[in-house]
Tab-separated table of C-alpha atoms in Angstrom:
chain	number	residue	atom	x	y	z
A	1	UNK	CA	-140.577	49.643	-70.639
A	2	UNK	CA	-139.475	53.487	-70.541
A	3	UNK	CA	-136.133	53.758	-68.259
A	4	UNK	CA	-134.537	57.247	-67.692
A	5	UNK	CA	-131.214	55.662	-68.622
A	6	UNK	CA	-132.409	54.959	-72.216
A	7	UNK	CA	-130.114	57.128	-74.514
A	8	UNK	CA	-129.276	56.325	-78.179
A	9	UNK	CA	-126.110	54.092	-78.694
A	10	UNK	CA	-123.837	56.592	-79.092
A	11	UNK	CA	-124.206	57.089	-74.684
A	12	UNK	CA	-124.536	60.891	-75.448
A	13	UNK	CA	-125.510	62.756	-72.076
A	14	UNK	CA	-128.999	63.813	-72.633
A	15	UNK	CA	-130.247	67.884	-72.481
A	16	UNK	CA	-132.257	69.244	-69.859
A	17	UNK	CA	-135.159	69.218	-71.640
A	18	UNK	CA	-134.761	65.669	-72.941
A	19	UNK	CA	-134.567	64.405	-68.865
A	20	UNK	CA	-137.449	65.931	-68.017
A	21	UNK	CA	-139.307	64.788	-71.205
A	22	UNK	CA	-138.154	61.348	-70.014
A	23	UNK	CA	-139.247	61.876	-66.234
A	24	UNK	CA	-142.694	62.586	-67.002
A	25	UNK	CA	-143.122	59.672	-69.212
A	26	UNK	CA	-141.645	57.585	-66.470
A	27	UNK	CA	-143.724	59.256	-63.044
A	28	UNK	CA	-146.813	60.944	-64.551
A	29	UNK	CA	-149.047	57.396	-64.569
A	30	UNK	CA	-148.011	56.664	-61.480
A	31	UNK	CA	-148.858	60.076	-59.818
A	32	UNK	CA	-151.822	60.397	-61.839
A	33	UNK	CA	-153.267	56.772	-60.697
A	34	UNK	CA	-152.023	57.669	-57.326
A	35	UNK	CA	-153.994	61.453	-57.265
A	36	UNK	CA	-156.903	59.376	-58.723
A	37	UNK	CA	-157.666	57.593	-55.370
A	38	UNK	CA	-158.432	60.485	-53.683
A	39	UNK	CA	-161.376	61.490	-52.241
A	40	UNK	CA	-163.869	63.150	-54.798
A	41	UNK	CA	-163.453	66.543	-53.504
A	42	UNK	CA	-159.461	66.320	-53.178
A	43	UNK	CA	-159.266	65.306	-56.502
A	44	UNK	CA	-160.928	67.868	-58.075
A	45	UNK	CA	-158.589	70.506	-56.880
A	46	UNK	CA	-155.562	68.501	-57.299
A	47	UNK	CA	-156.149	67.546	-60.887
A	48	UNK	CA	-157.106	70.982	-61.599
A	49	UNK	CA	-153.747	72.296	-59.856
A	50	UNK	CA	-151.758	69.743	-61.584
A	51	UNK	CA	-153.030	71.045	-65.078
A	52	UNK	CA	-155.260	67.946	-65.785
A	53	UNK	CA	-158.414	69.282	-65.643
A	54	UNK	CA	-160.771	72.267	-65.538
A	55	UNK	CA	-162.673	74.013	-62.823
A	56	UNK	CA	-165.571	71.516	-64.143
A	57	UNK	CA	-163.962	68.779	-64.297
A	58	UNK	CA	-163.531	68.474	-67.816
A	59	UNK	CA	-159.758	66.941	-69.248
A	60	UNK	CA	-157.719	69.968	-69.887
A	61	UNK	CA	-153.859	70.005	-71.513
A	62	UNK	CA	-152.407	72.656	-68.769
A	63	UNK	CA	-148.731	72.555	-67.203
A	64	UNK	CA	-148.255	70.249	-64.884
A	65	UNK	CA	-144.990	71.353	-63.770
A	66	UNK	CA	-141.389	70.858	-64.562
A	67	UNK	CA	-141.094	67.491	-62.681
A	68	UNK	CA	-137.721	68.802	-61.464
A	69	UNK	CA	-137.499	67.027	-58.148
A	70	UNK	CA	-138.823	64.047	-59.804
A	71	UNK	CA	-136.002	64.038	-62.017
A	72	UNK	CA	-133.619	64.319	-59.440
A	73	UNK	CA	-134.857	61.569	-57.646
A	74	UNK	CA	-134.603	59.354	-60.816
A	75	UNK	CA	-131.238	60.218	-61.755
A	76	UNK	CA	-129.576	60.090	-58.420
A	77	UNK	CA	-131.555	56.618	-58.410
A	78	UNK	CA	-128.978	55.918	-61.818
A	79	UNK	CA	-126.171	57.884	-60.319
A	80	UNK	CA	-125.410	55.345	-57.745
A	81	UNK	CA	-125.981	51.883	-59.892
A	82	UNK	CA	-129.930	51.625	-59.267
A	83	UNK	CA	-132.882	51.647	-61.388
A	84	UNK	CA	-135.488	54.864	-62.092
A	85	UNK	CA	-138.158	52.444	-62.051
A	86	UNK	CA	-137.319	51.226	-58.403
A	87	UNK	CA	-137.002	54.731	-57.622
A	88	UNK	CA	-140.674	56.263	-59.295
A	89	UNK	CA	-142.348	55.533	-55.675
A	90	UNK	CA	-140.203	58.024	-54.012
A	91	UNK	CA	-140.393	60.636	-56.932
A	92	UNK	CA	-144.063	60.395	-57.015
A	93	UNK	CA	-144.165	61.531	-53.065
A	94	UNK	CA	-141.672	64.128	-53.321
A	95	UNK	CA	-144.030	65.286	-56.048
A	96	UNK	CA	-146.908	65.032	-54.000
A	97	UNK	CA	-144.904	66.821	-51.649
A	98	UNK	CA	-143.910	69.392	-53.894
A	99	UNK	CA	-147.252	70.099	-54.935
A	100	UNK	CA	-148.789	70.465	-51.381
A	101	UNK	CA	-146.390	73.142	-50.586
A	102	UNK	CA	-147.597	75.012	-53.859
A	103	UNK	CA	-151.604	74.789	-53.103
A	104	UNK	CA	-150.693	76.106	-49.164
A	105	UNK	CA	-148.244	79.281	-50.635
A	106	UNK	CA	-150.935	80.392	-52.875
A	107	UNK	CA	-153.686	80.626	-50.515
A	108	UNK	CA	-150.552	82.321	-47.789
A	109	UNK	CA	-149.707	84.667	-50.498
A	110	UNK	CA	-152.894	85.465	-51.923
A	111	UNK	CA	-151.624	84.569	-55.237
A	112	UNK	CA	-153.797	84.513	-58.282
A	113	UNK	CA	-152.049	82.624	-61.232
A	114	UNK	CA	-149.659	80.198	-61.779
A	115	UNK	CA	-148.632	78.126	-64.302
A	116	UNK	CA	-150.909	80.496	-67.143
A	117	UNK	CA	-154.242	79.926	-65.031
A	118	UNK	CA	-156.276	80.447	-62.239
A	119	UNK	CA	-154.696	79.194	-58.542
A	120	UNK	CA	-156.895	76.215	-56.976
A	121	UNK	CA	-157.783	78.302	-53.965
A	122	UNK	CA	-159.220	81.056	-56.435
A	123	UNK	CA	-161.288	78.720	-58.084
A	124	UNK	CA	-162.544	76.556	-55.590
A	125	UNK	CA	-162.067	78.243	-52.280
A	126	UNK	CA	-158.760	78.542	-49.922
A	127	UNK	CA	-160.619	76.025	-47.310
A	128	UNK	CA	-160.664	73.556	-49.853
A	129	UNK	CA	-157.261	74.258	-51.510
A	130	UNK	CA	-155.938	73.721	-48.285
A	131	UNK	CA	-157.727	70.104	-47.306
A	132	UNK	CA	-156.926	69.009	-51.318
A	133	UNK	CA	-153.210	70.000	-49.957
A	134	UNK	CA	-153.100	67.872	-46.798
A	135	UNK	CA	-154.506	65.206	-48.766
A	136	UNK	CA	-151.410	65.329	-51.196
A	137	UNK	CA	-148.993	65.429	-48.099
A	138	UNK	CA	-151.369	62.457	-46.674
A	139	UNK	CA	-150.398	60.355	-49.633
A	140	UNK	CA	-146.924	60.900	-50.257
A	141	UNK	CA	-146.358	58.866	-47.325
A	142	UNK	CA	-148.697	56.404	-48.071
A	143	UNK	CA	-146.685	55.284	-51.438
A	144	UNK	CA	-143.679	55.287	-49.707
A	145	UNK	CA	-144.627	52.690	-47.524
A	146	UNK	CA	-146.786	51.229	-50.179
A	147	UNK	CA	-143.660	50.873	-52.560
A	148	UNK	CA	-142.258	47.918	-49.843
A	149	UNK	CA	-138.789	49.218	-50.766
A	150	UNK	CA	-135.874	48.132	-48.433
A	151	UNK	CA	-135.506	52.133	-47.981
A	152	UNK	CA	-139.250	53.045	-47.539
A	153	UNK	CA	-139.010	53.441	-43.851
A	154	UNK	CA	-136.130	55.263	-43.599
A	155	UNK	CA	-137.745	57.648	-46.504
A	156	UNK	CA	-140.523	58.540	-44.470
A	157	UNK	CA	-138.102	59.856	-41.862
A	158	UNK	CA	-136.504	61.758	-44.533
A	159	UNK	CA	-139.469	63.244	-46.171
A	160	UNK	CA	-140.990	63.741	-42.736
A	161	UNK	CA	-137.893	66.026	-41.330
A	162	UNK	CA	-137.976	68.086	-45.079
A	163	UNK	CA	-141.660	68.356	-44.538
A	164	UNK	CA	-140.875	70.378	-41.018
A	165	UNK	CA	-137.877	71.870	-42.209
A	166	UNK	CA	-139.669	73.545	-45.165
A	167	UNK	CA	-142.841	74.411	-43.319
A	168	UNK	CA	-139.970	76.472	-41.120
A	169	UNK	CA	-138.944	78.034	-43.763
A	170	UNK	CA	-142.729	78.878	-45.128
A	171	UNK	CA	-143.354	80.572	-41.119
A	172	UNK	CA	-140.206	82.686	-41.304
A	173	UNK	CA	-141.720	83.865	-44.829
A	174	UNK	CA	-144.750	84.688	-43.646
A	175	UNK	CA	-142.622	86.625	-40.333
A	176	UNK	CA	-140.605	88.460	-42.567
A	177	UNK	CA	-144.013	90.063	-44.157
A	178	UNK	CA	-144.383	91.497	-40.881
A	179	UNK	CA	-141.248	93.001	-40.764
A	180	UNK	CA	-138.651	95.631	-42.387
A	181	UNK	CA	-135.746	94.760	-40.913
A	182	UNK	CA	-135.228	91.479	-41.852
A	183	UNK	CA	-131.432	90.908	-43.334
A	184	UNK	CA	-130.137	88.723	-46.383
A	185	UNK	CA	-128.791	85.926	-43.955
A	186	UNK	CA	-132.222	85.335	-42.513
A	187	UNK	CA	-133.886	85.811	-46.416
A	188	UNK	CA	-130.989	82.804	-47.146
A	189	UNK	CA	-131.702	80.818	-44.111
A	190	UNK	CA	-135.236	80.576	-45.461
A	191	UNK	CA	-134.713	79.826	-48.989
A	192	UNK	CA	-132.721	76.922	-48.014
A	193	UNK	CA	-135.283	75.508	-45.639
A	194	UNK	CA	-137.992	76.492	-48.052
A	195	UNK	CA	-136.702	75.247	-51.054
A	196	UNK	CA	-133.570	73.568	-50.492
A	197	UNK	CA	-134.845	71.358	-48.213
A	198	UNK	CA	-137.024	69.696	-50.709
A	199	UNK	CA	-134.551	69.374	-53.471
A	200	UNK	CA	-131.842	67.851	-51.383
A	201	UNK	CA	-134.868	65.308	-49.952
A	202	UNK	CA	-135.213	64.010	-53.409
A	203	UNK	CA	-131.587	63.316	-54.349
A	204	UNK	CA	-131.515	61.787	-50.901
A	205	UNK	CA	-134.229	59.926	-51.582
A	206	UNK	CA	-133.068	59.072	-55.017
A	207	UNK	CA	-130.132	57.868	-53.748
A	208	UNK	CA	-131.140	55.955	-50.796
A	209	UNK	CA	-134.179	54.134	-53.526
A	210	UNK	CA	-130.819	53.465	-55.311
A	211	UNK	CA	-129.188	51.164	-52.963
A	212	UNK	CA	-126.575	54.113	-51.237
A	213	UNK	CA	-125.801	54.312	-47.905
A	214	UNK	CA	-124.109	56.776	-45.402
A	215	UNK	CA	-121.956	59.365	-47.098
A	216	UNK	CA	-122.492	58.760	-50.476
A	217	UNK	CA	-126.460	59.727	-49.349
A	218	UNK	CA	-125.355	62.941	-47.520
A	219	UNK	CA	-122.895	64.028	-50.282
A	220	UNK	CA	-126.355	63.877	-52.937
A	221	UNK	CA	-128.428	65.469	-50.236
A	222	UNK	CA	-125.712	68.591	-50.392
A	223	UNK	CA	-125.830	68.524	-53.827
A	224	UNK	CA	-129.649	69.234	-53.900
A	225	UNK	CA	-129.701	71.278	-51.095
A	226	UNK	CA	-126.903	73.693	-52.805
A	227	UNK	CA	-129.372	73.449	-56.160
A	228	UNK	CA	-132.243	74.558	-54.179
A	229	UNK	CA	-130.638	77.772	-52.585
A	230	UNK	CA	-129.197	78.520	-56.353
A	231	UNK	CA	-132.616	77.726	-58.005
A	232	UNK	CA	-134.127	80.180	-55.538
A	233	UNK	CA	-132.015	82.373	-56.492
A	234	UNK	CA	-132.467	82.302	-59.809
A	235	UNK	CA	-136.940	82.216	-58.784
A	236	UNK	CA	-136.555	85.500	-57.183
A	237	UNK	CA	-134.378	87.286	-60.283
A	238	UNK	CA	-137.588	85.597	-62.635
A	239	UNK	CA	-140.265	87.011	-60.077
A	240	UNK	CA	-139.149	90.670	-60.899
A	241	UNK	CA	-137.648	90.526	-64.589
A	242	UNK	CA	-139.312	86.935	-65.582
A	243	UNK	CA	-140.913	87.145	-68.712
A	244	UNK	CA	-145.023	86.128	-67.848
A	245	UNK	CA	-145.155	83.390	-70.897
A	246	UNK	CA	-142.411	81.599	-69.485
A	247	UNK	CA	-143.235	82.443	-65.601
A	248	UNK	CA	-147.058	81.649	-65.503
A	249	UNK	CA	-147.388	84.935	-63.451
A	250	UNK	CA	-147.702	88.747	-64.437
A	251	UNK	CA	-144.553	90.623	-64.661
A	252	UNK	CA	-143.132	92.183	-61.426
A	253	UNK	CA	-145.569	89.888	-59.398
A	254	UNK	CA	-142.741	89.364	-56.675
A	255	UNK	CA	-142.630	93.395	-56.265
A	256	UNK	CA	-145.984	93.668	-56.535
A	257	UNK	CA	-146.713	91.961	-53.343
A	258	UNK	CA	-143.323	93.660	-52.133
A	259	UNK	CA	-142.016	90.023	-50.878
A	260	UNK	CA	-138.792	90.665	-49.156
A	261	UNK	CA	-136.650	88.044	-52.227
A	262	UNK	CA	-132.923	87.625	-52.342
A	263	UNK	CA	-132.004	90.576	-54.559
A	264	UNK	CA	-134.371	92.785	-53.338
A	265	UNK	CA	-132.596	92.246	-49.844
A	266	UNK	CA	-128.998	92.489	-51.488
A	267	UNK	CA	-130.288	95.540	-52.819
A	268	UNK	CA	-131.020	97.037	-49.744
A	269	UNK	CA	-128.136	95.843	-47.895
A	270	UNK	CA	-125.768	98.035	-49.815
A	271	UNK	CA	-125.024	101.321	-48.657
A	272	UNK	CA	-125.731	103.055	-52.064
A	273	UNK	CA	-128.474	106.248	-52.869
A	274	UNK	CA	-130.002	103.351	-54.903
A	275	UNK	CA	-130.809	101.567	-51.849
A	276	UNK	CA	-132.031	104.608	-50.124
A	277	UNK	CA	-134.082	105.235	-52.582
A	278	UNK	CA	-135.770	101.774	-53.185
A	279	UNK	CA	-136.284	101.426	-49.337
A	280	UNK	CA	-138.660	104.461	-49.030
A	281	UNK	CA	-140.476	103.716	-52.881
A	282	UNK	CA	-140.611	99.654	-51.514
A	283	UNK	CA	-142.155	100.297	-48.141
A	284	UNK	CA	-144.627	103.129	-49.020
A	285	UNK	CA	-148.320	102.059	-47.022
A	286	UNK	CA	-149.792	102.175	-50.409
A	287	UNK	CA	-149.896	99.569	-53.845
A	288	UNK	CA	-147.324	100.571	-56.236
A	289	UNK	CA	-148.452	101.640	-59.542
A	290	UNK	CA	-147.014	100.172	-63.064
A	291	UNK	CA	-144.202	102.954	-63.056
A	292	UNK	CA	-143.389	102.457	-59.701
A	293	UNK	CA	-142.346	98.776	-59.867
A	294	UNK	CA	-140.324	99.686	-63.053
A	295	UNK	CA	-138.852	101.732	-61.094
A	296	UNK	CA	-138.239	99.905	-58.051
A	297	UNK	CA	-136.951	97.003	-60.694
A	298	UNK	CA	-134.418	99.387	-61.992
A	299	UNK	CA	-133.440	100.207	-58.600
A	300	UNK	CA	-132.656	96.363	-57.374
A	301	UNK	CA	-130.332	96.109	-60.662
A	302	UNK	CA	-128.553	99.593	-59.985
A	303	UNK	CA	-127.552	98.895	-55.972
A	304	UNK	CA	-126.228	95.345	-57.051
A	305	UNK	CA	-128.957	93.094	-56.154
A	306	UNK	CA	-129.503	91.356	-59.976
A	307	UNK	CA	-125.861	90.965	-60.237
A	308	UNK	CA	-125.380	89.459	-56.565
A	309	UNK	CA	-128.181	86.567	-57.261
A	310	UNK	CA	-126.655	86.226	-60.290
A	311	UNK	CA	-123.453	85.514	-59.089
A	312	UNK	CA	-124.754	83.150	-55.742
A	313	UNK	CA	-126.378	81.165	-58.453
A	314	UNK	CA	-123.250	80.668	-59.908
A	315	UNK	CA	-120.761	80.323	-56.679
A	316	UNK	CA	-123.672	77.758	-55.453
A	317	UNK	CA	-124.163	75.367	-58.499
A	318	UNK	CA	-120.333	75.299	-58.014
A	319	UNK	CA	-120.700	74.023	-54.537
A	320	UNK	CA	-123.269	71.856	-55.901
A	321	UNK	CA	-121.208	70.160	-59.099
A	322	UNK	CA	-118.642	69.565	-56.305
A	323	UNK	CA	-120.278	67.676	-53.851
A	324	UNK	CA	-121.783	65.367	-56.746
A	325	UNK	CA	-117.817	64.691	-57.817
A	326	UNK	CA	-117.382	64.184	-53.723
A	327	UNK	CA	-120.432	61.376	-54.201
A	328	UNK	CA	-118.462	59.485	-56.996
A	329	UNK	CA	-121.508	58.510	-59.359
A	330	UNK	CA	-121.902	56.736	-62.266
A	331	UNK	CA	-120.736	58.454	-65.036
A	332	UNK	CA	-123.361	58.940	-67.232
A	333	UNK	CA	-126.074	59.879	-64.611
A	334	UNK	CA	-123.518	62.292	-63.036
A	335	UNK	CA	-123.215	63.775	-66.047
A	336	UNK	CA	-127.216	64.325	-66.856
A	337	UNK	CA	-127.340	65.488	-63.105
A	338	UNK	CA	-124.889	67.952	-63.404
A	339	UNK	CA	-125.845	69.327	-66.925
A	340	UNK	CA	-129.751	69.493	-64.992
A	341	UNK	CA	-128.456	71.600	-62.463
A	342	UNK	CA	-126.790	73.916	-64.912
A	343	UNK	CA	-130.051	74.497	-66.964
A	344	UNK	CA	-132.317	75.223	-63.776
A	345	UNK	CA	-129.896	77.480	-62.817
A	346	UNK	CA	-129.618	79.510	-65.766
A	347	UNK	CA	-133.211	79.326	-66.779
A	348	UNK	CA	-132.579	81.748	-69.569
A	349	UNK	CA	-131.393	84.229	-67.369
C-alpha cells in the first residue's frame, strides 16, 4: 500500500517535489474513479481540464496540477498522529473543489491557456465549462459523506463555508474590474478569501480526517490560510515575470488583462513618478502592446511593488511556520509541511 509517511530508513524529511510525487500516487485513483462517475458530458470537460484527455476524448499525458491542497490535507492528516489513507476522501473533494473554482475563473476571466493548453470553456463552450464545474463542486460533497468518516459531517460544514467564502472573494474580483480605485487592503482581503480560504480548508480538513479537535484544528487552518495569502503572492509576481514553460500561460498575461494583483496595487500605492506613470500607461481605454507591458512590468519593480510581494511572501510563510509550531505536530510531518510551504512560496522566484 503507498502511505505519504513512507520515507527511507534513515527518517530523512522528504523535498517538495518528492511529497507531491507521493500525493498523486496516493489521491489520483481515487479522484480519477471518482471524476469517472460523472455524467458523460461532465466528464468530458473535466478529464480534459484535469490533463487526462483530449478535446476528443482520446487519453492524453497533460498536467494535472500540482496536487498542492491535496498534499496538505495528507500531511496535516500525519501531522496530528492519523493516516493519509483515512484522509484521501477529504483531499479528493478539496481537489474537486479546487478544480471547480479553476473551470468558473477561466470562463470569468476570459482566459485562454492554462497548464500549456487550451482552457475547457475554449474548447467546449463556457455553458458547458460551467455545468462540468458545478458537477465537480456537486461531488466533492458527495465523497465526503460517502467516506463515512467520524469527521465527514462536520467537513461538509467546513468545505461548505470555504466554498462561500471563496466565491466572495471571486465577486470582489470581478468588482474590482469595474473599478480604479480599489486599494491593496481590499486586493488582500480578496486573496485571502479567494485563495486562502481553500488552503486553510484542507489543512483543516486534514487535520480534522486526522483525529484533531478544537485548537489544534484552528491553529492548521491558520497555517493554510497564511500559505494561501503568501502563495498568492507569490501567483501574482509569476503572472507578470513568470516564465510561460513553467506558468502554462503567456508572459505578462496578468498585465495583459490589466487585473488589479498585489504588486501591481503596491505599485500604485506609493507616492513615486513610477507610480504616476504606470497609473496612466495601466488604465489607458486601449490593449497594451508588447512594449507597453514591458514597460508597465518595469514600472511595478521600480515603485516597489516586486519587492513588497516579495517580502509579504516572506513575513507571511513566517506567520505560517509559526502557527504550525503553535499546533504541536508530529515531527516528521511538521517538518515535510513546513519545508512544502517554503517551496510554494519561493517557486523559483
Amino acid at each position: 500500500m503507498i502511505t505519504l509517511a513512507t520515507v527511507e530508513d534513515t527518517g530523512n524529511v522528504r523535498s517538495g517535489a518528492e511529497i507531491l510525487d507521493s500525493t498523486r500516487e496516493l489521491v489520483l485513483p481515487t479522484l480519477r474513479a471518482t471524476v469517472d462517475q460523472l455524467s458523460p458530458a461532465a466528464r468530458a470537460v473535466a478529464t480534459y481540464h484535469l490533463g487526462w484527455r483530449d478535446e476528443h476524448g482520446a487519453p492524453a499525458n497533460g498536467q494535472s496540477g500540482k496536487t498542492l491542497r491535496s498534499a496538505l490535507v495528507l500531511l496535516t492528516a500525519e501531522a496530528v498522529g492519523g493516516s493519509a489513507e483515512a484522509a484521501v476522501p477529504a483531499a479528493v473533494a478539496v481537489e474537486l473543489v479546487h478544480n471547480f473554482s479553476l473551470l468558473h475563473d477561466d470562463v470569468i476571466d476570459g482566459d485562454e491557456t492554462r497548464r500549456h493548453r487550451r482552457t475547457a470553456w475554449s474548447v467546449f463552450g463556457s455553458g458547458e465549462a460551467i455545468l462540468a464545474g458545478d458537477a465537480l463542486l456537486a461531488t466533492a460533497t458527495d465523497v465526503l459523506v460517502a467516506s463515512e468518516h467520524p469527521a465527514a459531517t462536520e467537513a461538509v460544514h467546513t468545505l461548505s463555508n470555504a466554498v462561500h467564502t471563496l466565491i466572495q472573494g471571486q465577486s470582489a474580483d470581478m468588482d474590482f474590474e469595474r473599478r480604479r480605485d480599489v486599494t491593496l487592503a481590499e486586493c488582500e482581503s480578496m486573496a485571502t478569501a479567494k485563495t486562502g480560504s481553500l488552503l486553510g480548508c484542507a489543512c483543516a480538513l486534514g487535520a480534522s480526517f486526522g483525529g484533531a479537535t478544537g485548537s489544534h484544528v484552528d491553529d492548521l487552518r491558520a497555517f493554510g490560510e497564511y500559505l494561501g495569502l503568501a502563495f498568492q503572492h507569490v501567483d501574482d509576481l509569476l503572472g507578470i515575470w513568470g516564465d510561460p514553460q513553467h506558468t502554462g500561460k503567456p508572459v505578462h498575461s496578468d498585465l495583459r488583462a490589466r487585473k488589479k494583483t498585489l504588486p501591481v496595487l503596491a505599485a500604485l500605492s506609493t507616492a513615486t513618478s513610477a507610480a504616476e506613470q504606470l497609473r496612466t500607461l495601466y488604465y489607458r481605454g486601449r490593449p497594451l502592446s508588447a512594449p507597453e507591458l514591458a514597460r508597465v512590468a518595469e514600472l511595478v519593480e521600480a515603485a516597489g511593488g516586486k519587492q513588497y510581494s516579495l517580502d509579504e511572501a516572506d513575513r507571511l510563510l513566517s506567520l505560517a511556520l509559526a502557527a504550525l509550531t503553535t499546533a504541536g505536530t508530529d515531527r516528521k510531518a511538521g517538518s515535510e509541511l513546513a519545508e512544502l510551504a517554503r517551496v510554494i512560496t519561493r517557486r523559483d522566484r
